[in-house]
Amino acid sequence: MRGIFRRAVRDTVPVMTGYLVLGAGFGLLMRANGFGAGWAAAMSLFIYAGSMQYAGVELLASGAGLVSVALTTLMVNARHLFYGISMIGRYKHAGAAKPYLIFSLTDETYSILCSAPKDRRYDLWVSVLDQAYWVFGTVAGNLLGGALPFDTTGVDFALTALFITIFVQQWQSTRQHFPALCGVGVSAVCLWLFGPDNFLVPAMLAIAAVLLFAGERKEGGEKDA
Amino acid sequence: MPDAHAAAAIAVMAAGTALLRFLPFAVFGGRRTPALVARLGRLLPCAIMGMLVVYCLKDVEFSSAAGFLPQLIGGGCVAAICAKTKNALLAIIAGTALYMVLVQAVF
C-alpha cells in the first residue's frame, strides 16, 4: 500500500510541477476576469481539463452563448476520445473507482498510466494526486495572485519534457516504431497544413486511419486479437 | 461577471468534457470490445505520445532563433538524458531547468 502510494508520488512529480504552475496561472487569469477562488476551484474540480479551462476563461469573460461553449469544448477536448479508446482494456475491471478514473483522465494522467504496469490502486493514486495538484495550484494562484517570489517563466516546459520522456521510454521498450513515427509524422504534417489552432482533430482522424490501414500489414505476421 | 450564465457555461464545459471521456467506454466498453477498436487501443499509446509532443511544440516558429532554439535544445536535452540514463525524472528536471535559463536569460 505505502509502496504503491510512494511510487505514485514519485512518478507524478513532473505533473505536480507543471500543474501547480499552470493551475496557478489559470487561477490568476480567473481572478483577473473577476472570478473568485470558488469559481476557479469549481472549474478545476468539475471540468478538469487544462487547455479547455484556459479557453473557458475567455468564453466566460466574453459571455459566449452556451452552444458555442459546447462546440468549443468538443473541439478542444476531442483528443480525450483517443485516451478512452486506449484505456478500455486497462480500466475494464477497475471496480467502484472506474467512473472517477475515466472522469480524471487528462493528457498527463494518461501519459503516466498508459505505459505503467497495470495496478488499480496505482491508477487511482496517480489520478487523485494529479487532480489534487491542479486544484491546489488553481486556488493558490487565485488567492495569491502573482505574488510568487521568483520568475517561473518556462517552468511549464516540465509537461512537454514529461511527454518526451514517455515517448523515449516507449520507443526503447518496443521494436515496432511504426505507431510512434505515425503519431509524430502525421501530427507534424497536419500542423503544417491546418495551423496550430486547428490541427488536432484532423491529426487524430488521420492517425487512426493510418494505424488501422497500414498497421494491418505491419502487424501481419503477429498473432492478433 | 460571475452569474447564472457563467454557472451554466461551466456546467456545459464540464458535461462536454465528461461526454468525450466517457463515450469510448460507454460505446465500446461492454463485455466484448470490437477487435478493430481493441487493436486501435493497443497501437494508440505510442502514436498519442508522438502527437502530444508535437502538440506541445505547436507554437514554435522559425523566423527567429528565440522562436525554436529553446524548445529544440531543451527537448533534445530531455530526450538524450532519458535515453542514456533511463532516468526520466532527472531528464525532466535538467531539461526544464535548461529551458528556463534559455528563455529567461539567453534568448
mmCIF file of C-alpha atoms in Angstrom:
data_model
loop_
_atom_site.group_PDB
_atom_site.id
_atom_site.type_symbol
_atom_site.label_atom_id
_atom_site.label_comp_id
_atom_site.label_asym_id
_atom_site.label_seq_id
_atom_site.Cartn_x
_atom_site.Cartn_y
_atom_site.Cartn_z
ATOM 1 C CA MET A 1 0.000 0.000 0.000
ATOM 2 C CA ARG A 2 2.592 2.541 1.095
ATOM 3 C CA GLY A 3 4.884 1.347 -1.643
ATOM 4 C CA ILE A 4 2.293 1.990 -4.311
ATOM 5 C CA PHE A 5 1.462 5.434 -2.933
ATOM 6 C CA ARG A 6 5.127 6.403 -2.857
ATOM 7 C CA ARG A 7 5.612 5.191 -6.402
ATOM 8 C CA ALA A 8 2.603 7.254 -7.491
ATOM 9 C CA VAL A 9 4.009 10.351 -5.769
ATOM 10 C CA ARG A 10 7.430 9.845 -7.327
ATOM 11 C CA ASP A 11 6.047 9.266 -10.819
ATOM 12 C CA THR A 12 3.779 12.325 -10.655
ATOM 13 C CA VAL A 13 6.473 14.815 -9.569
ATOM 14 C CA PRO A 14 6.759 16.229 -13.120
ATOM 15 C CA VAL A 15 2.970 16.582 -13.279
ATOM 16 C CA MET A 16 2.984 18.300 -9.890
ATOM 17 C CA THR A 17 5.497 20.855 -11.135
ATOM 18 C CA GLY A 18 3.534 21.573 -14.274
ATOM 19 C CA TYR A 19 0.073 21.511 -12.711
ATOM 20 C CA LEU A 20 0.947 23.790 -9.797
ATOM 21 C CA VAL A 21 2.294 26.399 -12.185
ATOM 22 C CA LEU A 22 -0.322 26.057 -14.919
ATOM 23 C CA GLY A 23 -3.101 25.714 -12.324
ATOM 24 C CA ALA A 24 -1.869 28.888 -10.617
ATOM 25 C CA GLY A 25 -1.797 30.633 -13.998
ATOM 26 C CA PHE A 26 -5.400 29.623 -14.553
ATOM 27 C CA GLY A 27 -6.450 30.771 -11.070
ATOM 28 C CA LEU A 28 -4.740 34.097 -11.666
ATOM 29 C CA LEU A 29 -6.452 34.543 -15.036
ATOM 30 C CA MET A 30 -9.842 33.850 -13.435
ATOM 31 C CA ARG A 31 -9.137 36.459 -10.776
ATOM 32 C CA ALA A 32 -8.151 38.994 -13.436
ATOM 33 C CA ASN A 33 -11.572 38.419 -15.011
ATOM 34 C CA GLY A 34 -13.465 38.916 -11.766
ATOM 35 C CA PHE A 35 -13.952 35.293 -10.690
ATOM 36 C CA GLY A 36 -13.025 34.328 -7.124
ATOM 37 C CA ALA A 37 -11.470 31.157 -5.766
ATOM 38 C CA GLY A 38 -14.807 29.302 -5.572
ATOM 39 C CA TRP A 39 -15.431 29.705 -9.297
ATOM 40 C CA ALA A 40 -11.877 28.776 -10.229
ATOM 41 C CA ALA A 41 -11.922 25.732 -7.955
ATOM 42 C CA ALA A 42 -15.295 24.617 -9.322
ATOM 43 C CA MET A 43 -13.855 24.579 -12.842
ATOM 44 C CA SER A 44 -10.768 22.629 -11.775
ATOM 45 C CA LEU A 45 -12.938 20.166 -9.848
ATOM 46 C CA PHE A 46 -15.690 19.593 -12.395
ATOM 47 C CA ILE A 47 -14.129 20.283 -15.812
ATOM 48 C CA TYR A 48 -10.518 19.343 -15.011
ATOM 49 C CA ALA A 49 -9.050 19.864 -18.460
ATOM 50 C CA GLY A 50 -6.237 22.415 -18.611
ATOM 51 C CA SER A 51 -6.348 23.852 -22.103
ATOM 52 C CA MET A 52 -10.163 23.870 -22.028
ATOM 53 C CA GLN A 53 -10.206 25.818 -18.793
ATOM 54 C CA TYR A 54 -7.878 28.450 -20.232
ATOM 55 C CA ALA A 55 -10.140 28.720 -23.284
ATOM 56 C CA GLY A 56 -13.101 28.727 -20.888
ATOM 57 C CA VAL A 57 -11.958 31.904 -19.122
ATOM 58 C CA GLU A 58 -12.254 33.761 -22.398
ATOM 59 C CA LEU A 59 -15.667 32.231 -23.071
ATOM 60 C CA LEU A 60 -16.886 33.268 -19.624
ATOM 61 C CA ALA A 61 -15.427 36.757 -19.859
ATOM 62 C CA SER A 62 -16.979 37.383 -23.268
ATOM 63 C CA GLY A 63 -20.351 35.928 -22.228
ATOM 64 C CA ALA A 64 -20.300 33.441 -25.108
ATOM 65 C CA GLY A 65 -23.534 31.570 -25.856
ATOM 66 C CA LEU A 66 -23.955 28.067 -24.483
ATOM 67 C CA VAL A 67 -23.992 26.470 -27.938
ATOM 68 C CA SER A 68 -20.638 27.950 -28.850
ATOM 69 C CA VAL A 69 -19.315 26.966 -25.404
ATOM 70 C CA ALA A 70 -20.399 23.386 -26.123
ATOM 71 C CA LEU A 71 -18.857 23.337 -29.611
ATOM 72 C CA THR A 72 -15.563 24.807 -28.362
ATOM 73 C CA THR A 73 -15.444 22.177 -25.614
ATOM 74 C CA LEU A 74 -15.933 19.328 -28.074
ATOM 75 C CA MET A 75 -13.264 20.706 -30.408
ATOM 76 C CA VAL A 76 -10.619 21.463 -27.795
ATOM 77 C CA ASN A 77 -11.109 18.174 -25.937
ATOM 78 C CA ALA A 78 -11.696 15.768 -28.823
ATOM 79 C CA ARG A 79 -8.348 14.084 -28.157
ATOM 80 C CA HIS A 80 -9.826 12.578 -24.991
ATOM 81 C CA LEU A 81 -11.732 10.119 -27.193
ATOM 82 C CA PHE A 82 -8.335 8.596 -28.011
ATOM 83 C CA TYR A 83 -7.354 8.207 -24.373
ATOM 84 C CA GLY A 84 -10.617 6.443 -23.665
ATOM 85 C CA ILE A 85 -10.231 4.041 -26.555
ATOM 86 C CA SER A 86 -6.774 3.014 -25.441
ATOM 87 C CA MET A 87 -7.761 2.645 -21.748
ATOM 88 C CA ILE A 88 -10.844 0.443 -22.240
ATOM 89 C CA GLY A 89 -8.824 -2.699 -21.553
ATOM 90 C CA ARG A 90 -6.894 -1.295 -18.588
ATOM 91 C CA TYR A 91 -9.988 0.090 -16.839
ATOM 92 C CA LYS A 92 -12.229 -2.865 -17.632
ATOM 93 C CA HIS A 93 -12.164 -4.273 -14.107
ATOM 94 C CA ALA A 94 -11.432 -1.093 -12.159
ATOM 95 C CA GLY A 95 -14.477 -1.528 -9.926
ATOM 96 C CA ALA A 96 -16.020 1.335 -7.960
ATOM 97 C CA ALA A 97 -13.244 3.775 -8.883
ATOM 98 C CA LYS A 98 -13.859 3.391 -12.613
ATOM 99 C CA PRO A 99 -16.121 6.462 -13.101
ATOM 100 C CA TYR A 100 -13.577 8.699 -11.365
ATOM 101 C CA LEU A 101 -10.655 7.175 -13.287
ATOM 102 C CA ILE A 102 -12.456 7.922 -16.554
ATOM 103 C CA PHE A 103 -13.517 11.419 -15.478
ATOM 104 C CA SER A 104 -9.990 12.390 -14.437
ATOM 105 C CA LEU A 105 -8.103 11.089 -17.467
ATOM 106 C CA THR A 106 -6.096 14.161 -18.512
ATOM 107 C CA ASP A 107 -3.204 14.233 -21.004
ATOM 108 C CA GLU A 108 -0.717 13.912 -18.163
ATOM 109 C CA THR A 109 -2.510 11.217 -16.178
ATOM 110 C CA TYR A 110 -2.966 9.248 -19.375
ATOM 111 C CA SER A 111 0.738 9.599 -20.196
ATOM 112 C CA ILE A 112 1.803 8.204 -16.853
ATOM 113 C CA LEU A 113 -0.689 5.351 -16.806
ATOM 114 C CA CYS A 114 -0.568 4.204 -20.425
ATOM 115 C CA SER A 115 2.865 2.621 -20.080
ATOM 116 C CA ALA A 116 2.874 1.741 -16.356
ATOM 117 C CA PRO A 117 2.321 -1.814 -15.099
ATOM 118 C CA LYS A 118 -1.383 -2.465 -14.572
ATOM 119 C CA ASP A 119 -2.433 -1.811 -10.974
ATOM 120 C CA ARG A 120 -5.823 -0.466 -9.890
ATOM 121 C CA ARG A 121 -4.622 1.259 -6.737
ATOM 122 C CA TYR A 122 -1.696 2.877 -8.559
ATOM 123 C CA ASP A 123 -4.075 4.152 -11.261
ATOM 124 C CA LEU A 124 -6.329 5.686 -8.624
ATOM 125 C CA TRP A 125 -3.497 7.314 -6.651
ATOM 126 C CA VAL A 126 -1.982 8.852 -9.771
ATOM 127 C CA SER A 127 -5.411 10.177 -10.816
ATOM 128 C CA VAL A 128 -6.227 11.623 -7.398
ATOM 129 C CA LEU A 129 -2.772 13.157 -6.868
ATOM 130 C CA ASP A 130 -2.774 14.808 -10.288
ATOM 131 C CA GLN A 131 -6.162 16.444 -9.730
ATOM 132 C CA ALA A 132 -5.125 17.494 -6.206
ATOM 133 C CA TYR A 133 -2.062 19.305 -7.639
ATOM 134 C CA TRP A 134 -4.269 21.007 -10.216
ATOM 135 C CA VAL A 135 -6.958 22.171 -7.773
ATOM 136 C CA PHE A 136 -4.364 23.306 -5.229
ATOM 137 C CA GLY A 137 -2.473 25.275 -7.886
ATOM 138 C CA THR A 138 -5.728 26.852 -9.091
ATOM 139 C CA VAL A 139 -6.827 28.044 -5.647
ATOM 140 C CA ALA A 140 -3.343 29.199 -4.647
ATOM 141 C CA GLY A 141 -2.935 31.162 -7.883
ATOM 142 C CA ASN A 142 -6.335 32.755 -7.472
ATOM 143 C CA LEU A 143 -5.773 33.768 -3.838
ATOM 144 C CA LEU A 144 -2.119 34.788 -4.010
ATOM 145 C CA GLY A 145 -2.360 36.456 -7.392
ATOM 146 C CA GLY A 146 1.045 36.536 -8.979
ATOM 147 C CA ALA A 147 2.910 37.181 -5.724
ATOM 148 C CA LEU A 148 5.423 34.398 -6.416
ATOM 149 C CA PRO A 149 8.902 35.161 -5.143
ATOM 150 C CA PHE A 150 10.764 34.017 -8.267
ATOM 151 C CA ASP A 151 10.440 34.030 -12.032
ATOM 152 C CA THR A 152 8.656 30.868 -13.185
ATOM 153 C CA THR A 153 8.738 31.645 -16.916
ATOM 154 C CA GLY A 154 9.286 28.417 -18.806
ATOM 155 C CA VAL A 155 8.575 26.013 -15.946
ATOM 156 C CA ASP A 156 5.539 24.680 -17.846
ATOM 157 C CA PHE A 157 8.101 23.028 -20.131
ATOM 158 C CA ALA A 158 8.082 20.262 -17.474
ATOM 159 C CA LEU A 159 4.939 18.864 -19.100
ATOM 160 C CA THR A 160 6.492 18.878 -22.573
ATOM 161 C CA ALA A 161 9.514 17.168 -21.038
ATOM 162 C CA LEU A 162 7.241 14.581 -19.411
ATOM 163 C CA PHE A 163 5.705 13.708 -22.769
ATOM 164 C CA ILE A 164 9.156 13.483 -24.381
ATOM 165 C CA THR A 165 10.476 11.093 -21.709
ATOM 166 C CA ILE A 166 7.445 8.819 -22.071
ATOM 167 C CA PHE A 167 7.858 8.887 -25.831
ATOM 168 C CA VAL A 168 11.527 7.884 -25.422
ATOM 169 C CA GLN A 169 10.717 5.146 -22.899
ATOM 170 C CA GLN A 170 8.023 3.714 -25.156
ATOM 171 C CA TRP A 171 10.437 3.874 -28.097
ATOM 172 C CA GLN A 172 13.077 1.931 -26.164
ATOM 173 C CA SER A 173 10.648 -0.693 -24.923
ATOM 174 C CA THR A 174 9.411 -1.813 -28.358
ATOM 175 C CA ARG A 175 10.897 -2.777 -31.692
ATOM 176 C CA GLN A 176 7.773 -1.715 -33.502
ATOM 177 C CA HIS A 177 8.287 2.010 -34.094
ATOM 178 C CA PHE A 178 5.606 2.495 -36.685
ATOM 179 C CA PRO A 179 2.880 3.876 -34.318
ATOM 180 C CA ALA A 180 5.307 6.369 -32.744
ATOM 181 C CA LEU A 181 6.570 7.557 -36.119
ATOM 182 C CA CYS A 182 2.997 7.756 -37.377
ATOM 183 C CA GLY A 183 1.985 9.911 -34.392
ATOM 184 C CA VAL A 184 4.824 12.387 -34.878
ATOM 185 C CA GLY A 185 4.774 12.410 -38.671
ATOM 186 C CA VAL A 186 1.025 12.712 -39.230
ATOM 187 C CA SER A 187 0.709 15.371 -36.489
ATOM 188 C CA ALA A 188 3.565 17.405 -37.972
ATOM 189 C CA VAL A 189 2.046 17.258 -41.455
ATOM 190 C CA CYS A 190 -1.383 18.269 -40.108
ATOM 191 C CA LEU A 191 0.178 21.096 -38.090
ATOM 192 C CA TRP A 192 1.783 22.374 -41.274
ATOM 193 C CA LEU A 193 -1.452 22.027 -43.263
ATOM 194 C CA PHE A 194 -4.033 23.279 -40.740
ATOM 195 C CA GLY A 195 -2.048 25.527 -38.386
ATOM 196 C CA PRO A 196 -1.554 25.323 -34.602
ATOM 197 C CA ASP A 197 -5.191 26.058 -33.648
ATOM 198 C CA ASN A 198 -6.941 23.516 -35.852
ATOM 199 C CA PHE A 199 -4.613 20.599 -36.494
ATOM 200 C CA LEU A 200 -5.502 18.249 -33.666
ATOM 201 C CA VAL A 201 -8.835 16.847 -34.889
ATOM 202 C CA PRO A 202 -7.649 16.161 -38.456
ATOM 203 C CA ALA A 203 -4.442 14.686 -36.997
ATOM 204 C CA MET A 204 -6.439 12.282 -34.810
ATOM 205 C CA LEU A 205 -8.574 11.093 -37.697
ATOM 206 C CA ALA A 206 -5.518 10.638 -39.926
ATOM 207 C CA ILE A 207 -3.561 8.786 -37.210
ATOM 208 C CA ALA A 208 -6.437 6.375 -36.621
ATOM 209 C CA ALA A 209 -6.801 5.772 -40.354
ATOM 210 C CA VAL A 210 -3.060 5.231 -40.917
ATOM 211 C CA LEU A 211 -2.701 2.947 -37.882
ATOM 212 C CA LEU A 212 -5.649 0.788 -38.876
ATOM 213 C CA PHE A 213 -4.807 0.651 -42.564
ATOM 214 C CA ALA A 214 -1.008 0.461 -42.577
ATOM 215 C CA GLY A 215 -0.795 -1.259 -39.190
ATOM 216 C CA GLU A 216 -2.735 -4.109 -40.765
ATOM 217 C CA ARG A 217 0.198 -5.032 -42.958
ATOM 218 C CA LYS A 218 2.864 -4.123 -40.425
ATOM 219 C CA GLU A 219 1.293 -6.425 -37.880
ATOM 220 C CA GLY A 220 0.529 -9.088 -40.437
ATOM 221 C CA GLY A 221 2.924 -11.689 -39.099
ATOM 222 C CA GLU A 222 1.889 -11.329 -35.463
ATOM 223 C CA LYS A 223 -0.875 -13.119 -33.679
ATOM 224 C CA ASP A 224 -3.613 -10.584 -33.174
ATOM 225 C CA ALA A 225 -6.923 -10.281 -31.325
ATOM 226 C CA MET B 1 -19.134 38.865 -14.175
ATOM 227 C CA PRO B 2 -19.913 35.753 -12.145
ATOM 228 C CA ASP B 3 -23.604 34.960 -12.556
ATOM 229 C CA ALA B 4 -26.081 32.326 -13.615
ATOM 230 C CA HIS B 5 -24.847 32.397 -17.190
ATOM 231 C CA ALA B 6 -21.277 31.686 -16.049
ATOM 232 C CA ALA B 7 -22.503 28.784 -13.931
ATOM 233 C CA ALA B 8 -24.406 27.373 -16.904
ATOM 234 C CA ALA B 9 -21.370 27.771 -19.173
ATOM 235 C CA ILE B 10 -19.168 25.946 -16.658
ATOM 236 C CA ALA B 11 -21.753 23.159 -16.443
ATOM 237 C CA VAL B 12 -21.766 22.862 -20.245
ATOM 238 C CA MET B 13 -17.939 22.685 -20.337
ATOM 239 C CA ALA B 14 -17.942 20.031 -17.618
ATOM 240 C CA ALA B 15 -20.637 17.997 -19.370
ATOM 241 C CA GLY B 16 -18.934 18.239 -22.785
ATOM 242 C CA THR B 17 -15.563 17.186 -21.386
ATOM 243 C CA ALA B 18 -17.087 14.297 -19.446
ATOM 244 C CA LEU B 19 -19.033 13.204 -22.522
ATOM 245 C CA LEU B 20 -15.794 12.867 -24.519
ATOM 246 C CA ARG B 21 -14.099 10.993 -21.690
ATOM 247 C CA PHE B 22 -16.944 8.541 -21.065
ATOM 248 C CA LEU B 23 -18.083 7.992 -24.656
ATOM 249 C CA PRO B 24 -15.471 5.359 -25.691
ATOM 250 C CA PHE B 25 -16.179 3.332 -22.543
ATOM 251 C CA ALA B 26 -19.951 3.632 -22.998
ATOM 252 C CA VAL B 27 -19.847 2.599 -26.655
ATOM 253 C CA PHE B 28 -17.022 0.026 -26.718
ATOM 254 C CA GLY B 29 -16.519 -0.888 -23.079
ATOM 255 C CA GLY B 30 -19.119 -3.653 -22.913
ATOM 256 C CA ARG B 31 -18.444 -7.327 -22.491
ATOM 257 C CA ARG B 32 -16.991 -7.600 -25.990
ATOM 258 C CA THR B 33 -14.853 -4.774 -27.321
ATOM 259 C CA PRO B 34 -14.804 -4.833 -31.153
ATOM 260 C CA ALA B 35 -11.488 -6.235 -32.431
ATOM 261 C CA LEU B 36 -10.767 -3.162 -34.536
ATOM 262 C CA VAL B 37 -11.212 -0.855 -31.533
ATOM 263 C CA ALA B 38 -9.110 -3.113 -29.309
ATOM 264 C CA ARG B 39 -6.329 -3.096 -31.892
ATOM 265 C CA LEU B 40 -6.502 0.687 -32.243
ATOM 266 C CA GLY B 41 -6.336 0.895 -28.456
ATOM 267 C CA ARG B 42 -3.102 -1.110 -28.429
ATOM 268 C CA LEU B 43 -1.444 0.879 -31.211
ATOM 269 C CA LEU B 44 -2.549 4.290 -29.940
ATOM 270 C CA PRO B 45 -0.346 4.948 -26.870
ATOM 271 C CA CYS B 46 2.893 5.410 -28.826
ATOM 272 C CA ALA B 47 1.111 7.410 -31.532
ATOM 273 C CA ILE B 48 -0.617 9.602 -28.939
ATOM 274 C CA MET B 49 2.644 10.449 -27.186
ATOM 275 C CA GLY B 50 4.092 11.463 -30.549
ATOM 276 C CA MET B 51 1.019 13.598 -31.160
ATOM 277 C CA LEU B 52 1.269 15.205 -27.696
ATOM 278 C CA VAL B 53 4.928 16.094 -28.221
ATOM 279 C CA VAL B 54 4.025 17.820 -31.493
ATOM 280 C CA TYR B 55 1.050 19.467 -29.739
ATOM 281 C CA CYS B 56 3.328 20.907 -27.041
ATOM 282 C CA LEU B 57 5.715 22.252 -29.661
ATOM 283 C CA LYS B 58 2.984 23.574 -31.968
ATOM 284 C CA ASP B 59 3.769 27.226 -31.361
ATOM 285 C CA VAL B 60 7.426 27.103 -32.410
ATOM 286 C CA GLU B 61 8.222 29.420 -35.279
ATOM 287 C CA PHE B 62 11.385 29.518 -37.284
ATOM 288 C CA SER B 63 11.567 33.220 -38.130
ATOM 289 C CA SER B 64 13.767 33.932 -35.082
ATOM 290 C CA ALA B 65 16.197 31.870 -33.024
ATOM 291 C CA ALA B 66 14.151 32.551 -29.866
ATOM 292 C CA GLY B 67 11.137 31.003 -31.583
ATOM 293 C CA PHE B 68 12.507 27.476 -31.721
ATOM 294 C CA LEU B 69 16.011 27.081 -30.230
ATOM 295 C CA PRO B 70 14.947 26.887 -26.540
ATOM 296 C CA GLN B 71 12.428 24.142 -27.370
ATOM 297 C CA LEU B 72 14.906 22.320 -29.601
ATOM 298 C CA ILE B 73 17.790 22.447 -27.115
ATOM 299 C CA GLY B 74 15.613 21.759 -24.050
ATOM 300 C CA GLY B 75 13.708 18.950 -25.764
ATOM 301 C CA GLY B 76 16.875 17.398 -27.202
ATOM 302 C CA CYS B 77 18.469 17.502 -23.762
ATOM 303 C CA VAL B 78 15.475 15.732 -22.218
ATOM 304 C CA ALA B 79 15.457 13.017 -24.893
ATOM 305 C CA ALA B 80 19.228 12.457 -24.718
ATOM 306 C CA ILE B 81 19.405 12.240 -20.910
ATOM 307 C CA CYS B 82 16.364 9.980 -20.774
ATOM 308 C CA ALA B 83 17.717 7.664 -23.467
ATOM 309 C CA LYS B 84 21.205 7.471 -21.904
ATOM 310 C CA THR B 85 20.476 7.286 -18.185
ATOM 311 C CA LYS B 86 16.933 5.776 -18.300
ATOM 312 C CA ASN B 87 16.167 8.266 -15.521
ATOM 313 C CA ALA B 88 13.078 10.172 -16.679
ATOM 314 C CA LEU B 89 12.855 12.444 -13.642
ATOM 315 C CA LEU B 90 16.462 13.562 -13.988
ATOM 316 C CA ALA B 91 15.842 14.264 -17.694
ATOM 317 C CA ILE B 92 12.727 16.326 -16.934
ATOM 318 C CA ILE B 93 14.383 18.381 -14.196
ATOM 319 C CA ALA B 94 17.579 19.043 -16.164
ATOM 320 C CA GLY B 95 15.733 19.803 -19.400
ATOM 321 C CA THR B 96 13.218 22.125 -17.738
ATOM 322 C CA ALA B 97 15.935 23.982 -15.830
ATOM 323 C CA LEU B 98 17.929 24.418 -19.020
ATOM 324 C CA TYR B 99 14.830 25.615 -20.880
ATOM 325 C CA MET B 100 14.036 28.155 -18.144
ATOM 326 C CA VAL B 101 17.565 29.536 -18.274
ATOM 327 C CA LEU B 102 17.337 29.752 -22.061
ATOM 328 C CA VAL B 103 14.016 31.645 -22.169
ATOM 329 C CA GLN B 104 14.746 33.860 -19.163
ATOM 330 C CA ALA B 105 18.386 34.753 -19.635
ATOM 331 C CA VAL B 106 19.699 33.788 -23.066
ATOM 332 C CA PHE B 107 17.073 34.437 -25.727
#
